[in-house]
Short mmCIF file of C-alpha atoms and ligand atoms in Angstrom, two decimals:
data_model
loop_
_atom_site.label_atom_id
_atom_site.label_comp_id
_atom_site.label_asym_id
_atom_site.label_seq_id
_atom_site.Cartn_x
_atom_site.Cartn_y
_atom_site.Cartn_z
CA MET A 1 -4.20 -2.35 -0.41
CA SER A 2 -4.34 -5.79 1.20
CA THR A 3 -4.84 -5.80 4.94
CA SER A 4 -1.80 -8.06 5.62
CA LYS A 5 1.29 -5.93 6.30
CA PRO A 6 3.46 -5.77 3.16
CA SER A 7 7.11 -6.71 3.74
CA LYS A 8 8.22 -4.10 1.21
CA PRO A 9 7.41 -0.40 1.55
CA TYR A 10 5.56 -0.55 -1.75
CA GLU A 11 2.86 -2.51 -3.52
CA ILE A 12 2.73 -2.30 -7.30
CA PHE A 13 0.23 -3.80 -9.71
CA ASN A 14 0.69 -4.68 -13.38
CA SER A 15 -2.93 -3.90 -14.21
CA THR A 16 -5.26 -1.11 -15.13
CA CYS A 17 -5.76 1.46 -12.42
CA TYR A 18 -9.48 1.77 -13.09
CA GLY A 19 -11.31 0.74 -9.95
CA LEU A 20 -8.02 0.72 -7.96
CA ALA A 21 -8.76 -2.92 -7.24
CA GLY A 22 -7.56 -4.11 -3.85
CA VAL A 23 -7.12 -0.63 -2.39
CA ASN A 24 -9.32 0.11 0.62
CA ASP A 25 -11.49 3.20 1.03
CA ASN A 26 -9.91 6.12 2.93
CA SER A 27 -6.59 4.26 3.26
CA LEU A 28 -3.96 6.38 1.42
CA ASP A 29 -2.46 9.78 2.24
CA ALA A 30 -1.69 11.39 -1.13
CA VAL A 31 -1.80 10.86 -4.89
CA ILE A 32 0.95 11.98 -7.26
CA THR A 33 0.60 11.03 -10.87
CA ASP A 34 1.67 11.79 -14.41
CA PRO A 35 -1.29 10.43 -16.41
CA PRO A 36 -1.64 10.18 -20.18
CA TYR A 37 -1.94 13.73 -21.52
CA GLY A 38 -4.24 12.79 -24.41
CA ILE A 39 -1.98 14.43 -27.00
CA SER A 40 -0.53 11.30 -28.67
CA PHE A 41 2.96 12.29 -27.55
CA GLN A 42 5.49 10.63 -29.90
CA ASN A 43 2.55 8.53 -31.09
CA ASN A 44 2.47 6.50 -27.87
CA TYR A 45 -0.58 4.22 -27.93
CA TRP A 46 -1.38 4.99 -24.28
CA ASP A 47 -1.41 8.77 -24.77
CA LYS A 48 -4.32 8.99 -27.23
CA ASP A 49 -6.91 10.13 -24.68
CA LEU A 50 -7.11 11.76 -21.28
CA PRO A 51 -7.91 9.23 -18.55
CA ASN A 52 -11.54 8.46 -18.00
CA ARG A 53 -12.99 10.55 -15.16
CA GLN A 54 -13.63 7.35 -13.25
CA ILE A 55 -10.02 7.18 -12.04
CA TRP A 56 -10.36 10.48 -10.17
CA GLN A 57 -13.50 9.14 -8.48
CA ASP A 58 -11.49 6.02 -7.59
CA CYS A 59 -8.70 8.20 -6.16
CA LEU A 60 -11.22 10.11 -4.08
CA ARG A 61 -12.51 6.83 -2.69
CA VAL A 62 -9.12 5.52 -1.54
CA LEU A 63 -7.70 8.79 -0.17
CA LYS A 64 -8.25 9.88 3.41
CA PRO A 65 -10.24 13.11 3.88
CA GLY A 66 -8.00 16.16 3.48
CA SER A 67 -5.39 14.30 1.36
CA PHE A 68 -3.59 16.30 -1.31
CA GLY A 69 -2.84 15.28 -4.87
CA LEU A 70 -0.54 16.47 -7.64
CA ILE A 71 -1.49 15.68 -11.22
CA PHE A 72 0.78 16.49 -14.17
CA SER A 73 -0.95 17.78 -17.24
CA SER A 74 -0.44 19.08 -20.74
CA ILE A 75 -1.03 22.77 -21.32
CA ARG A 76 -3.52 22.09 -24.08
CA LEU A 77 -5.84 19.76 -22.16
CA MET A 78 -5.32 20.98 -18.61
CA HIS A 79 -8.78 22.59 -18.61
CA ARG A 80 -10.50 19.30 -19.37
CA LEU A 81 -8.49 17.41 -16.79
CA MET A 82 -9.28 20.05 -14.17
CA VAL A 83 -13.00 19.79 -14.87
CA ASP A 84 -12.83 15.98 -14.60
CA VAL A 85 -10.95 16.14 -11.33
CA GLU A 86 -13.20 18.83 -9.86
CA GLU A 87 -16.41 17.10 -10.91
CA SER A 88 -15.11 13.94 -9.27
CA GLY A 89 -15.17 15.73 -5.93
CA PHE A 90 -11.65 17.18 -5.53
CA LEU A 91 -10.95 20.82 -4.70
CA ILE A 92 -8.56 22.59 -7.09
CA LYS A 93 -6.02 24.31 -4.85
CA ASP A 94 -3.31 25.60 -7.20
CA VAL A 95 -1.44 24.92 -10.42
CA LEU A 96 2.31 24.46 -10.13
CA PHE A 97 4.34 25.55 -13.08
CA TRP A 98 7.41 23.39 -13.82
CA ALA A 99 9.53 25.59 -16.06
CA TYR A 100 12.09 23.32 -17.71
CA LEU A 101 12.79 25.64 -20.64
CA ASN A 102 14.30 23.09 -23.02
CA GLY A 103 11.14 21.84 -24.77
CA MET A 104 11.25 21.40 -28.53
CA PRO A 105 9.01 23.71 -30.61
CA LYS A 106 6.73 21.60 -32.78
CA SER A 107 6.53 24.00 -35.66
CA ARG A 108 7.61 24.21 -39.30
CA ASP A 109 8.48 26.94 -41.77
CA LEU A 110 5.21 27.87 -43.46
CA GLY A 111 7.14 29.82 -46.10
CA LEU A 112 8.38 26.45 -47.45
CA GLU A 113 4.87 25.01 -47.38
CA ILE A 114 3.61 27.97 -49.39
CA ASP A 115 6.34 27.29 -52.00
CA LYS A 116 5.12 23.71 -52.21
CA GLU A 117 1.50 24.82 -52.56
CA LEU A 118 2.52 27.17 -55.41
CA GLY A 119 4.69 24.51 -57.09
CA VAL A 120 7.84 26.63 -56.62
CA GLU A 121 11.11 24.86 -55.76
CA SER A 122 12.54 26.21 -52.47
CA LYS A 123 16.17 27.38 -52.40
CA LYS A 124 18.91 25.12 -50.97
CA VAL A 125 20.99 27.24 -48.60
CA GLY A 126 23.38 24.76 -46.98
CA LYS A 127 23.43 21.55 -45.01
CA TYR A 128 23.00 20.47 -41.40
CA ARG A 129 23.05 17.27 -39.38
CA TYR A 130 19.69 16.19 -38.02
CA VAL A 131 19.82 14.51 -34.61
CA GLN A 132 16.56 13.66 -32.87
CA GLY A 133 16.35 15.04 -29.35
CA TYR A 134 18.50 17.40 -27.35
CA LYS A 135 22.29 17.04 -27.06
CA LYS A 136 24.06 18.67 -24.15
CA GLY A 137 26.77 21.10 -25.17
CA GLY A 138 24.92 22.65 -28.10
CA ALA A 139 25.20 22.43 -31.84
CA GLU A 140 28.88 21.43 -31.96
CA ASN A 141 27.95 18.09 -30.38
CA TYR A 142 25.60 17.20 -33.20
CA SER A 143 28.32 15.39 -35.11
CA ALA A 144 26.34 12.20 -35.63
CA GLY A 145 23.04 12.12 -37.45
CA GLN A 146 21.67 12.37 -40.89
CA GLU A 147 22.92 15.09 -43.24
CA LYS A 148 20.06 17.20 -44.57
CA TYR A 149 19.68 20.28 -46.77
CA ARG A 150 18.55 23.56 -45.29
CA TYR A 151 15.98 25.38 -47.42
CA GLU A 152 14.60 28.90 -47.72
CA PRO A 153 11.39 29.88 -49.49
CA ALA A 154 11.72 31.10 -53.09
CA SER A 155 8.22 32.29 -54.05
CA GLU A 156 7.15 35.86 -53.32
CA LEU A 157 4.44 34.74 -50.89
CA GLY A 158 6.76 32.13 -49.36
CA ILE A 159 9.40 34.81 -48.71
CA LYS A 160 6.78 37.01 -47.05
CA TYR A 161 5.94 34.19 -44.61
CA LYS A 162 9.53 32.92 -44.19
CA GLY A 163 9.95 31.48 -40.70
CA ALA A 164 6.25 31.78 -39.83
CA GLY A 165 4.92 28.76 -37.96
CA LEU A 166 2.13 27.23 -35.93
CA GLY A 167 3.38 26.91 -32.40
CA ILE A 168 5.71 28.37 -29.81
CA LYS A 169 8.32 26.49 -27.81
CA PRO A 170 6.78 24.55 -24.92
CA ALA A 171 8.89 25.41 -21.87
CA TYR A 172 6.76 24.42 -18.89
CA GLU A 173 4.45 21.73 -17.66
CA PRO A 174 1.53 22.39 -15.31
CA VAL A 175 1.01 20.25 -12.21
CA ILE A 176 -2.45 20.57 -10.66
CA LEU A 177 -2.59 20.64 -6.87
CA VAL A 178 -5.86 19.11 -5.64
CA GLN A 179 -7.33 18.15 -2.29
CA LYS A 180 -9.99 15.75 -1.12
CA PRO A 181 -12.25 17.84 1.15
CA ILE A 182 -11.66 17.41 4.86
CA GLU A 183 -14.32 15.45 6.75
CA LYS A 184 -17.58 17.34 7.15
CA GLY A 185 -17.92 18.96 10.54
CA LEU A 186 -14.20 18.78 11.37
CA THR A 187 -11.75 21.65 11.55
CA VAL A 188 -8.46 21.23 9.69
CA ALA A 189 -6.69 20.50 12.99
CA GLN A 190 -9.32 17.89 13.93
CA ASN A 191 -9.00 16.30 10.47
CA ILE A 192 -5.20 16.12 10.84
CA LYS A 193 -5.57 14.63 14.32
CA LYS A 194 -7.99 11.96 13.04
CA TYR A 195 -6.38 11.05 9.68
CA GLY A 196 -2.91 12.67 9.54
CA THR A 197 -3.96 14.44 6.33
CA GLY A 198 -5.06 17.97 5.46
CA ALA A 199 -1.71 19.76 5.61
CA LEU A 200 0.92 20.61 3.04
CA ASN A 201 4.44 19.84 4.25
CA LEU A 202 5.82 23.35 3.85
CA GLU A 203 8.56 22.92 6.41
CA ASP A 204 10.39 20.22 4.42
CA THR A 205 10.07 21.99 1.07
CA ARG A 206 11.46 25.40 2.01
CA ILE A 207 13.79 26.97 -0.53
CA PRO A 208 17.12 28.00 1.00
CA TYR A 209 17.99 31.66 0.56
CA ALA A 210 20.38 32.47 -2.25
CA LYS A 211 24.01 32.97 -1.31
CA GLY A 212 24.55 36.50 -0.02
CA GLU A 213 20.81 37.28 0.03
CA THR A 214 20.09 39.78 2.77
CA LYS A 215 16.55 41.11 2.27
CA VAL A 216 14.28 38.24 3.30
CA GLY A 217 11.70 39.82 5.58
CA HIS A 218 11.52 40.66 9.28
CA HIS A 219 11.68 37.12 10.64
CA PRO A 220 13.56 34.99 8.13
CA HIS A 221 12.96 31.29 8.65
CA PRO A 222 16.26 29.41 9.13
CA LYS A 223 15.41 26.91 6.38
CA GLY A 224 14.51 29.49 3.74
CA ARG A 225 11.34 30.76 2.11
CA VAL A 226 8.08 28.86 1.55
CA THR A 227 8.12 26.89 -1.69
CA ALA A 228 6.39 28.63 -4.59
CA ASN A 229 4.06 27.38 -7.30
CA VAL A 230 6.91 27.88 -9.77
CA LEU A 231 9.51 25.13 -10.13
CA ARG A 232 12.34 26.03 -12.42
CA THR A 233 15.42 24.50 -14.00
CA ASP A 234 18.98 25.59 -13.33
CA GLU A 235 19.10 26.78 -16.93
CA PHE A 236 17.11 29.88 -15.90
CA ALA A 237 20.09 32.25 -15.97
CA ASP A 238 18.53 35.13 -14.12
CA SER A 239 20.18 34.71 -10.71
CA TYR A 240 16.68 34.72 -9.23
CA ASP A 241 17.16 31.83 -6.86
CA LYS A 242 13.80 31.71 -5.17
CA PHE A 243 12.32 28.58 -6.69
CA PHE A 244 12.86 24.85 -6.45
CA VAL A 245 15.34 24.01 -9.20
CA VAL A 246 15.13 20.89 -11.35
CA ALA A 247 16.10 20.15 -14.93
CA LYS A 248 14.18 17.93 -17.32
CA VAL A 249 15.69 14.44 -17.66
CA ARG A 250 16.73 13.01 -20.96
CA GLN A 251 15.14 9.84 -22.24
CA HIS A 252 17.32 6.86 -21.29
CA ALA A 253 18.56 8.64 -18.12
CA GLU A 254 19.04 5.07 -16.92
CA GLU A 255 20.24 2.63 -19.54
CA PHE A 256 17.42 0.13 -19.06
CA ASN A 257 14.70 2.77 -18.81
CA ASP A 258 13.29 3.90 -22.15
CA HIS A 259 10.03 5.33 -20.85
CA PRO A 260 9.32 8.26 -23.20
CA THR A 261 7.89 10.57 -20.54
CA LEU A 262 10.25 9.89 -17.66
CA LYS A 263 10.02 12.46 -14.86
CA PRO A 264 13.14 13.50 -12.90
CA VAL A 265 13.36 11.81 -9.52
CA SER A 266 14.59 15.10 -7.99
CA LEU A 267 11.33 16.76 -9.10
CA MET A 268 9.33 13.87 -7.68
CA HIS A 269 11.24 14.24 -4.41
CA HIS A 270 10.05 17.81 -4.06
CA LEU A 271 6.46 16.88 -4.89
CA VAL A 272 6.42 13.86 -2.56
CA LYS A 273 7.75 16.02 0.27
CA LEU A 274 5.14 18.69 -0.39
CA VAL A 275 2.01 16.52 -0.13
CA SER A 276 3.09 13.84 2.34
CA PHE A 277 4.95 13.20 5.60
CA PRO A 278 7.33 10.33 6.42
CA GLU A 279 5.65 6.90 6.82
CA GLN A 280 2.58 8.00 4.87
CA THR A 281 1.46 6.18 1.71
CA VAL A 282 1.40 7.80 -1.73
CA LEU A 283 -0.55 6.46 -4.72
CA ASP A 284 0.44 6.72 -8.39
CA PRO A 285 -2.24 5.14 -10.62
CA PHE A 286 -0.23 5.79 -13.83
CA MET A 287 3.26 5.07 -12.56
CA GLY A 288 5.05 4.37 -15.88
CA SER A 289 8.63 3.48 -14.94
CA GLY A 290 7.97 4.24 -11.27
CA SER A 291 9.59 7.66 -10.70
CA THR A 292 7.06 8.61 -8.00
CA GLY A 293 7.71 5.28 -6.25
CA VAL A 294 11.50 5.70 -6.33
CA ALA A 295 11.18 9.13 -4.70
CA CYS A 296 8.75 7.77 -2.08
CA ILE A 297 11.05 4.93 -1.03
CA GLU A 298 14.04 7.28 -0.83
CA LEU A 299 12.01 9.60 1.40
CA GLN A 300 10.66 6.95 3.79
CA ARG A 301 7.15 7.01 2.37
CA LYS A 302 5.17 3.93 1.32
CA PHE A 303 3.99 3.60 -2.23
CA VAL A 304 1.11 2.01 -4.15
CA GLY A 305 1.42 2.03 -7.94
CA PHE A 306 -0.43 0.77 -11.01
CA GLU A 307 0.96 0.36 -14.53
CA VAL A 308 -0.92 -1.43 -17.28
CA ASP A 309 2.01 -1.88 -19.72
CA GLU A 310 4.08 -4.93 -18.81
CA LYS A 311 7.34 -3.52 -20.12
CA TYR A 312 7.09 -0.31 -18.07
CA PHE A 313 5.91 -2.30 -15.08
CA GLN A 314 9.08 -4.40 -15.24
CA ILE A 315 11.23 -1.26 -15.43
CA SER A 316 9.50 0.11 -12.34
CA GLN A 317 10.05 -3.20 -10.53
CA LYS A 318 13.73 -2.99 -11.33
CA ARG A 319 13.98 0.62 -10.18
CA LEU A 320 12.12 0.01 -6.94
CA GLY A 321 14.38 -2.92 -6.12
C1 SAM B 1 2.98 9.69 -18.64
S1 SAM B 1 3.35 8.05 -18.31
C2 SAM B 1 4.06 8.08 -16.68
C3 SAM B 1 5.57 8.17 -16.72
C4 SAM B 1 6.18 8.29 -15.35
N1 SAM B 1 5.99 9.61 -14.82
C5 SAM B 1 7.68 7.97 -15.34
O1 SAM B 1 8.48 8.80 -14.85
O2 SAM B 1 8.05 6.91 -15.82
C6 SAM B 1 1.75 7.38 -18.08
C7 SAM B 1 1.71 5.88 -17.92
O3 SAM B 1 0.35 5.47 -17.66
C8 SAM B 1 0.19 4.17 -18.16
N2 SAM B 1 -1.25 3.90 -18.27
C9 SAM B 1 -2.10 4.32 -19.24
N3 SAM B 1 -3.35 3.89 -18.97
C10 SAM B 1 -3.28 3.20 -17.80
C11 SAM B 1 -4.25 2.52 -17.00
N4 SAM B 1 -5.53 2.48 -17.35
N5 SAM B 1 -3.85 1.92 -15.86
C12 SAM B 1 -2.54 1.97 -15.49
N6 SAM B 1 -1.58 2.57 -16.22
C13 SAM B 1 -1.93 3.19 -17.36
C14 SAM B 1 0.95 4.18 -19.48
O4 SAM B 1 1.31 2.88 -19.89
C15 SAM B 1 2.16 5.07 -19.13
O5 SAM B 1 3.28 4.31 -18.80
#
């Protein structure tokens, strides 16, 4: 970050994050980021590969000793990302589990594929309307969309494998909690005194007790229980109210924002509160449409963000105001 005091509480760059150009060593208090997952999600050009390990080394350079970080990840490539982050010098502290429940299974009926392989025509068993994406309110709201036939396998082998597929429904996203080691020779308290970093903000992320809950330990804290490494959506109908609750946002949650992997600002609020304190500065090297930044500004934190794609950068500019 430039040494002159910025008039706005944020500084955002329409450029690659590699090198974190212009950001001073040991100058920021936390990193929260949702990087490319390397799974070609919806064929997005920027999601073909995991980030190069260099960016985690860059983050280590600009963070103060003891700073925490939260890095979203895909389930499939989390192990690679964790190795990259760890080998760059971060400590792996935990993995948060954001259970949103409404992911779409990316599978297909292998019974129908077997029919095709055998040259047998599958049976038409009715029609349905195909609408891409989720519609609130369930099937009855799928009135628009393209009419398509529903098929069932017809061959003997196809019938045996009817409904068999290749994948289960993805219902959670991992978020890796990392920390830059505290300064050598210092205790945690000395590190906090020197840099203001090294502590998770547990006080501001407590989960209020559920209504009518009585059994909460010998000395219940007035604000609730310590936040857990499970974050869940309000669609978890199990009356088990002990986790931070946040639903997945739909694409186009804001009319002008078509970022395909938009994160809910309420989720970002919780994460910002967990790894930073008011007036501290949070970095997001892959900010997309700026959800981390929006949460930071709303919570009196400062923000430094990078986004290489001009269109997403402009959306983030608009959101940050
Ligand atoms: C998963 S998206 C982040 C979405 C964000 N969480 C939101 O709510 O809008 C990752 C973003 O990283 C950007 N990106 C990819 N490579 C980058 C790079 N080298 N430097 C900066 N941004 C990059 C992509 O353009 C994409 O917008």
